[in-house]
Tab-separated table of C-alpha atoms and ligand atoms in Angstrom:
chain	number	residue	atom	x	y	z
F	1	UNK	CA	-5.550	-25.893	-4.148
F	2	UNK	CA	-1.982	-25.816	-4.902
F	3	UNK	CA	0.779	-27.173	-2.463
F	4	UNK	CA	1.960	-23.161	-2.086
F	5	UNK	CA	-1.824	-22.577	-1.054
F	6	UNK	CA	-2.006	-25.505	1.039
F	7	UNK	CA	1.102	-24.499	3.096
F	8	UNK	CA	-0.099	-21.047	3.181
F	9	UNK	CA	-3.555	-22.428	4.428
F	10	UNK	CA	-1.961	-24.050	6.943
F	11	UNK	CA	0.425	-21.425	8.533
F	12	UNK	CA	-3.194	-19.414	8.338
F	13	UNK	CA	-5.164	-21.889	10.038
F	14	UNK	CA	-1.986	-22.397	13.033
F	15	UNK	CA	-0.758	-19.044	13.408
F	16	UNK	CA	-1.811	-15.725	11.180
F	17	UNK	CA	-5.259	-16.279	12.188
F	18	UNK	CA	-5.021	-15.803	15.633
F	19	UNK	CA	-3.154	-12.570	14.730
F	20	UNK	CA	-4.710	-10.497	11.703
F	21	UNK	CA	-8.164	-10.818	13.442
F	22	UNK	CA	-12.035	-9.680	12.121
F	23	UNK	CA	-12.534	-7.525	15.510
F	24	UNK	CA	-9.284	-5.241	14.577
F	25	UNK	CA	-10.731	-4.242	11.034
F	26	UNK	CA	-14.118	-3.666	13.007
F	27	UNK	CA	-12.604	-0.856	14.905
F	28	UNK	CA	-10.306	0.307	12.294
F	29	UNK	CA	-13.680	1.095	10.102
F	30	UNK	CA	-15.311	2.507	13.181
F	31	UNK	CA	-12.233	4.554	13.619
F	32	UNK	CA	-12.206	5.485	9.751
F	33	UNK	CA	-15.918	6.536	9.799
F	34	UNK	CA	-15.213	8.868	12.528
F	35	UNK	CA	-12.050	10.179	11.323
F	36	UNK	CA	-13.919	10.585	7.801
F	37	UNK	CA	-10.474	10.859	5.790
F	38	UNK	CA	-10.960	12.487	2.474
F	39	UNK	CA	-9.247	9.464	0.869
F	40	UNK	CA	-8.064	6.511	1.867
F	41	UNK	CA	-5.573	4.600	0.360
F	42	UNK	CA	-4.479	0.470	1.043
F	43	UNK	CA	-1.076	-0.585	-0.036
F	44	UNK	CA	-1.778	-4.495	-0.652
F	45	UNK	CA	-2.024	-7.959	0.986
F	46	UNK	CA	-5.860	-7.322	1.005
F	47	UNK	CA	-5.997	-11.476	0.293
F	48	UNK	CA	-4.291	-14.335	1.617
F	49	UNK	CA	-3.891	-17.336	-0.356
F	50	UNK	CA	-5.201	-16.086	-3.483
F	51	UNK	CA	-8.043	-18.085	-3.335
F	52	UNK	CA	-10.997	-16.972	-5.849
F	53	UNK	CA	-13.506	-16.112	-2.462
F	54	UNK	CA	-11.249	-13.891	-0.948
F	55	UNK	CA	-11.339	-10.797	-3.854
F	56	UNK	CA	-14.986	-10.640	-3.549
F	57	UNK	CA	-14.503	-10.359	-0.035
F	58	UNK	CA	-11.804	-8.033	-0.177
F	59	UNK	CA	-14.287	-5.596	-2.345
F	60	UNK	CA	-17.082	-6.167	0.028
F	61	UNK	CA	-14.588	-4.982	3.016
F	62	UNK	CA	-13.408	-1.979	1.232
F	63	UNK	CA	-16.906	-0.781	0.600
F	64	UNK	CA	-16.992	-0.328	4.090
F	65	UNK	CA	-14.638	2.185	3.473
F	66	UNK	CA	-16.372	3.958	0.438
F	67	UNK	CA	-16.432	3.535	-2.909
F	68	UNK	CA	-13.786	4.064	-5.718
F	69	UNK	CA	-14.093	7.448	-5.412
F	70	UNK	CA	-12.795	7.188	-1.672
F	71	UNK	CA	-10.805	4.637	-1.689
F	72	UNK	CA	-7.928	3.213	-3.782
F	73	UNK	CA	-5.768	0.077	-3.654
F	74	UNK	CA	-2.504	-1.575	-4.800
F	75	UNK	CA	-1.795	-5.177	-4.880
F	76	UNK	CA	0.718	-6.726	-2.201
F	77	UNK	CA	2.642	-10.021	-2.918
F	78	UNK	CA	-0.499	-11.857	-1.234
F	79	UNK	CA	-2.838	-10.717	-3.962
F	80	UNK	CA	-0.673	-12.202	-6.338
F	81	UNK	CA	-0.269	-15.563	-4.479
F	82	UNK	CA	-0.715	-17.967	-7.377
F	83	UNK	CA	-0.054	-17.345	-11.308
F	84	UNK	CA	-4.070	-16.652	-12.325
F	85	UNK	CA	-4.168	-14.285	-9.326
F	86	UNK	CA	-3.347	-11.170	-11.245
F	87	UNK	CA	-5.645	-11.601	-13.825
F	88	UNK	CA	-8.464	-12.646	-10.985
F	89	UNK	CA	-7.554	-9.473	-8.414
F	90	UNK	CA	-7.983	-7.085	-11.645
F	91	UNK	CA	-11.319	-8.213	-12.914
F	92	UNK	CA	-12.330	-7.751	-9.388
F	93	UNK	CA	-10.305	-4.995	-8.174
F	94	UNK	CA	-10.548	-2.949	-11.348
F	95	UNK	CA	-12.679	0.033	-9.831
F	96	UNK	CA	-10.510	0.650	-6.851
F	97	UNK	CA	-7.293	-0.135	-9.009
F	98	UNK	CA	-7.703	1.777	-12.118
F	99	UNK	CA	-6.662	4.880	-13.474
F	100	UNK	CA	-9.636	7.673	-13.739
F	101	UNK	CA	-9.348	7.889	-17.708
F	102	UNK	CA	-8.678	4.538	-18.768
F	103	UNK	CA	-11.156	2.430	-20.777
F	104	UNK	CA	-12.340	-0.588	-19.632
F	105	UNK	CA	-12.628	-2.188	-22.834
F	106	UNK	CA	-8.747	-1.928	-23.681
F	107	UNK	CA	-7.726	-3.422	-20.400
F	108	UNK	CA	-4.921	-6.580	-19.948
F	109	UNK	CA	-4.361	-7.809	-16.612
F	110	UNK	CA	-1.638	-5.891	-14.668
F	111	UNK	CA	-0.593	-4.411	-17.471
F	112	UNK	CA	-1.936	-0.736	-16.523
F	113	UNK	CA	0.652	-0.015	-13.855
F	114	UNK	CA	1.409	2.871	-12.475
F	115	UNK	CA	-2.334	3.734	-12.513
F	116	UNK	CA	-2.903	7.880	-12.111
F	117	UNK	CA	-6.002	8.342	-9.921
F	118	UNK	CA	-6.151	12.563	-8.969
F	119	UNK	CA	-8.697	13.263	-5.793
F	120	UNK	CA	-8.686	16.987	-5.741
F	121	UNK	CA	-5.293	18.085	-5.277
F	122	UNK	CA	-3.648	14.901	-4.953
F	123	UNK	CA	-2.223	12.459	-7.430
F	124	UNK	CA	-2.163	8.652	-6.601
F	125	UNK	CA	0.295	6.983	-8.407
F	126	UNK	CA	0.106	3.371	-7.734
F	127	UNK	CA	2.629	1.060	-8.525
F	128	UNK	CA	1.956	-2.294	-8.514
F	129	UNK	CA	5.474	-4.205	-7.271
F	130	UNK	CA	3.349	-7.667	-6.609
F	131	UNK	CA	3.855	-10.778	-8.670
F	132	UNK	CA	3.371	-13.884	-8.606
F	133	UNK	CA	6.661	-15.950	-6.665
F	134	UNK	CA	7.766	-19.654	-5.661
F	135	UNK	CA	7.238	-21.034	-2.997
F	136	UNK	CA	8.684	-19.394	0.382
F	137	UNK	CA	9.604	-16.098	-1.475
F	138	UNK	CA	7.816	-12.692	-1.387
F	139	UNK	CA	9.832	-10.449	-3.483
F	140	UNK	CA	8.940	-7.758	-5.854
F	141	UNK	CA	9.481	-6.443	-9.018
F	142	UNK	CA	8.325	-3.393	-10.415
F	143	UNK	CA	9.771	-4.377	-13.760
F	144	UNK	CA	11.303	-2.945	-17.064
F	145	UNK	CA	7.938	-1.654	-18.541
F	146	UNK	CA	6.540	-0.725	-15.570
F	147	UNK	CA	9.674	1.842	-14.625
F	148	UNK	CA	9.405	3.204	-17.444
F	149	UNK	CA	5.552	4.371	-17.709
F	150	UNK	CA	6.697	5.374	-13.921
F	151	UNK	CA	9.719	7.706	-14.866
F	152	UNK	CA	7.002	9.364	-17.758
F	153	UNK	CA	3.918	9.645	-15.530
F	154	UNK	CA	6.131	11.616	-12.420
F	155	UNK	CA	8.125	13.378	-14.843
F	156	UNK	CA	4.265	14.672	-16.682
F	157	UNK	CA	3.103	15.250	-12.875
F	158	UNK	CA	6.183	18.052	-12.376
F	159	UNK	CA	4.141	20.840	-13.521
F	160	UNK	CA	0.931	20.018	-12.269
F	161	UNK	CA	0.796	21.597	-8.830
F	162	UNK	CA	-0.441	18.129	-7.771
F	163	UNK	CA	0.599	16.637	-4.579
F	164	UNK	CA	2.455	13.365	-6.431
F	165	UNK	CA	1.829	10.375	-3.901
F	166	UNK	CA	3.583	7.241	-4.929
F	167	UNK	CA	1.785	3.746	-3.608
F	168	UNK	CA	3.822	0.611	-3.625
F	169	UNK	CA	3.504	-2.913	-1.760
F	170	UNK	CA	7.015	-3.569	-1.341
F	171	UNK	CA	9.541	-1.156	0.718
F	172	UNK	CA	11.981	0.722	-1.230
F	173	UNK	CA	15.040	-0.125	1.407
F	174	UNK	CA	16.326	-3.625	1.664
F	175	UNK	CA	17.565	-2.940	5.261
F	176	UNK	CA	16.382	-5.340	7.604
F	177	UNK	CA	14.443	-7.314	4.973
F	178	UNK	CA	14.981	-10.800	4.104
F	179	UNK	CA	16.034	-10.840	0.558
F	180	UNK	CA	13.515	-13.250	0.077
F	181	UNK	CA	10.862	-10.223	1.022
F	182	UNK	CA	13.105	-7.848	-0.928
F	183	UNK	CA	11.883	-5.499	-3.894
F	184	UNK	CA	14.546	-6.683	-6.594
F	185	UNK	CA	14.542	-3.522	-9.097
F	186	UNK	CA	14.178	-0.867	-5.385
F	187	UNK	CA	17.231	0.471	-6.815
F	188	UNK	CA	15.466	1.521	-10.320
F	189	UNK	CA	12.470	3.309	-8.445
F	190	UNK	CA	14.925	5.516	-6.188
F	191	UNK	CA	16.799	6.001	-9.431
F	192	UNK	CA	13.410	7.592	-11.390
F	193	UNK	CA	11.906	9.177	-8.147
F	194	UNK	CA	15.603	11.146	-7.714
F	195	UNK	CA	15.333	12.225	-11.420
F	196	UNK	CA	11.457	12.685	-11.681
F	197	UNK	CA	10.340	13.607	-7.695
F	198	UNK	CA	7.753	12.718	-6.178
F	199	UNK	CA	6.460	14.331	-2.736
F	200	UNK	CA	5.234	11.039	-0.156
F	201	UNK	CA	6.217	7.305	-1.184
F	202	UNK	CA	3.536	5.360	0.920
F	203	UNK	CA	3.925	1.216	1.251
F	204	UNK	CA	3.270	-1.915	3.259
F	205	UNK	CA	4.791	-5.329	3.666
F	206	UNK	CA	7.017	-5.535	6.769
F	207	UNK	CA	4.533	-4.761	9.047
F	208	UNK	CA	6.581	-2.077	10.857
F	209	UNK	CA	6.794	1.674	10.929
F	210	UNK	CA	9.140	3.187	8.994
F	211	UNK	CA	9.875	6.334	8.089
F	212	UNK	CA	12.795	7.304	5.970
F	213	UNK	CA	13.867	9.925	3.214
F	214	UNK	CA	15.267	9.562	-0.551
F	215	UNK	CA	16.648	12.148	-2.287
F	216	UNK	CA	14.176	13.647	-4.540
F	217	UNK	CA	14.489	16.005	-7.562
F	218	UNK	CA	13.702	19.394	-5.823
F	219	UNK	CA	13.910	17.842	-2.633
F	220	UNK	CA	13.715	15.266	-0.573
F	221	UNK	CA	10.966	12.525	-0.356
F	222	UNK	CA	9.312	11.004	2.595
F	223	UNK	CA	8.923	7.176	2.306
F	224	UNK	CA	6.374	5.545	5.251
F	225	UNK	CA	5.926	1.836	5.583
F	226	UNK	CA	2.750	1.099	7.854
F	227	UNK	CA	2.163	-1.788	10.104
F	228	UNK	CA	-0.538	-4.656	8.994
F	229	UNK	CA	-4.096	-2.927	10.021
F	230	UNK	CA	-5.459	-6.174	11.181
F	231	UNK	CA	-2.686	-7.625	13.748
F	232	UNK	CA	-3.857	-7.696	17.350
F	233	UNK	CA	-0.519	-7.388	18.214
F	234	UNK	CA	0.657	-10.819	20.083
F	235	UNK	CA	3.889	-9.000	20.044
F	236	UNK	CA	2.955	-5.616	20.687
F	237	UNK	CA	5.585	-3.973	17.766
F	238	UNK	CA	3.521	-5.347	15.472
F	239	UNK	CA	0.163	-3.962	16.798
F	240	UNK	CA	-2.288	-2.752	14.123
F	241	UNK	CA	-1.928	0.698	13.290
F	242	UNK	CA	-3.077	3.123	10.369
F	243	UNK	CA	-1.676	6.588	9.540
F	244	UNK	CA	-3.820	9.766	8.797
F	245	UNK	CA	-1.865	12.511	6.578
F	246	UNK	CA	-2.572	16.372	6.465
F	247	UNK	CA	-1.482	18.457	3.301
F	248	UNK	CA	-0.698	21.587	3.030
F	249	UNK	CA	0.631	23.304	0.376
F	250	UNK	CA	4.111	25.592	1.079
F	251	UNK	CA	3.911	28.689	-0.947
F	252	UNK	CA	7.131	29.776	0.405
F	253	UNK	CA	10.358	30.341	-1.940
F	254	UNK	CA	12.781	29.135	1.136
F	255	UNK	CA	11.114	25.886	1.258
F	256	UNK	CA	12.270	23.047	-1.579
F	257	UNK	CA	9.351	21.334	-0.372
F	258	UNK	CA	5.966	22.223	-2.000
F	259	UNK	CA	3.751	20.316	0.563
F	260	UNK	CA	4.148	20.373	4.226
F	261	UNK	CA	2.749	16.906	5.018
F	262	UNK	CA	1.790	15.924	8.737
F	263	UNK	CA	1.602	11.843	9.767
F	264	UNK	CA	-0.906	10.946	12.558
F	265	UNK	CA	-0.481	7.527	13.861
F	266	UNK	CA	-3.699	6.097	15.317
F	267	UNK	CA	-2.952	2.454	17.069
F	268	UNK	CA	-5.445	-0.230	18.279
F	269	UNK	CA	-5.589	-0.430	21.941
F	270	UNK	CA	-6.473	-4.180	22.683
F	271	UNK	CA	-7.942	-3.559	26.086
F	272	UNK	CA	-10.396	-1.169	24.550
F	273	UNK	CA	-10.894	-2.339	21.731
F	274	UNK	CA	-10.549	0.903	19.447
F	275	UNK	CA	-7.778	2.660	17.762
F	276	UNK	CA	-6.636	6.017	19.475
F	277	UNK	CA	-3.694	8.830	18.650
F	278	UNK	CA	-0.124	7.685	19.363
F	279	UNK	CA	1.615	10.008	18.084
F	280	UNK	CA	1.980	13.548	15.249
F	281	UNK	CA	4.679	14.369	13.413
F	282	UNK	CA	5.730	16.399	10.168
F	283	UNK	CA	7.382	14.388	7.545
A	301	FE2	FE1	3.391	-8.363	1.663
């Protein structure tokens, strides 16, 4: 175990243990299976230390969700905790990460990002901002390569009648983030989504809800950050919560938007022990 790990393992052991708790993700799978989503998506920090165990036990969690037809992932800076962790979260990861044409064969470690998965009339896009950092940081960075395969794959998705969801770790705002936490190239991605478009940015990290526009090509572009999933919620703003989404495609010539794309927040309740509807709202 590295010193990083061994820190990490600590601050586990004293503190995020008692928080991001087994009995939360119970009742957010009960909630899941009854909600029966058509996809569900998971925008990183499935792991903690980046120990070998815990991406085996990440998969067996997320086939309680469905398979890699149902479900699809991105890494968060968590699942990239040490330096081998990328190349260990991709052989494990690789059905719920990767792209539905790509060959297995072919495949380098993180090197396949953005990944293009298309359920029906939806296109995943996930972007993988995680990477390894030093110790006490948590940035991201999408990178040079990276943006660029991004800018090409959106810009290919214009025509396509697909709704074009982006998936990414690491906010896309630096307000109120530590700029240890920060995304370091966020600037680049609002660049390419302004010039390419995109219709719903979805991502994770700062365990709060946030919801917040960019400017998109044809119009603008919803961005949601969703609280941790597992947090019992010692301080009750940071409460484990999940979002459900309804599409529905605008046919109308007054509307910029294509999609008219509802967000229904479901939070757990900690005296009941289940998640139940907090609140509806069109993005
Ligand atoms: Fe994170």
């Amino acid at each position: 175990m590295s010193f990083k790990q061994t820190l990490g393992w600590l601050k586990w052991t004293l503190k995020r243990s008692k928080e991001h708790r087994t009995e939360v993700l119970d009742a957010l799978v009960e909630d899941l299976q009854t909600a029966q989503p058509d996809h569900v998506v998971v925008t990183g920090d499935l792991t903690n230390l980046g120990m070998e165990a815990e991406f085996p036990a990440a998969v067996t969690w997320l086939q309680r969700l469905g398979g890699p037809q149902q479900v699809s992932i991105v890494p968060g800076n968590h699942d990239t905790y040490t330096f081998s962790s990328p190349a260990v979260l991709w052989h494990h990861w690789m059905d719920y990460l990767q792209s539905d044409s790509q060959d297995r064969a072919i495949r380098e470690p993180l090197q396949d990002f953005p990944t293009l998965r298309i359920r029906g009339p939806i296109a995943l896009v996930g972007v993988s901002s995680a990477q390894p950092t030093n110790l006490f940081y948590a940035n991201g960075n999408v990178g040079k390569g990276q943006l660029e395969r991004l800018e090409q794959l959106l810009h290919s998705l214009t025509e396509s009648g697909l709704c074009r969801i982006v998936l990414i770790h690491h906010p896309l705002s630096k307000e109120g983030i530590a700029q240890r936490r920060r995304l370091s190239d966020a600037q680049a991605v609002q660049d390419i989504l302004q010039r390419a478009g995109a219709d719903l940015v979805l991502h994770g990290h700062i365990h709060r809800t946030s919801v917040m526009t960019l400017p998109g090509r044809d119009s603008v572009i919803p961005v949601v950050g969703v609280r941790s999933s597992s947090a019992i919620g010692r301080k009750p703003h940071k409460r484990s919560r999940y979002h459900l989404y309804r599409i529905e495609r605008l046919d109308s010539p007054l509307d910029s938007r294509r999609f008219r794309i509802t967000m229904v927040t479901r939070g757990y309740d900690k005296t009941q022990g289940c998640f139940q509807r907090t609140r509806e709202r069109v993005l």
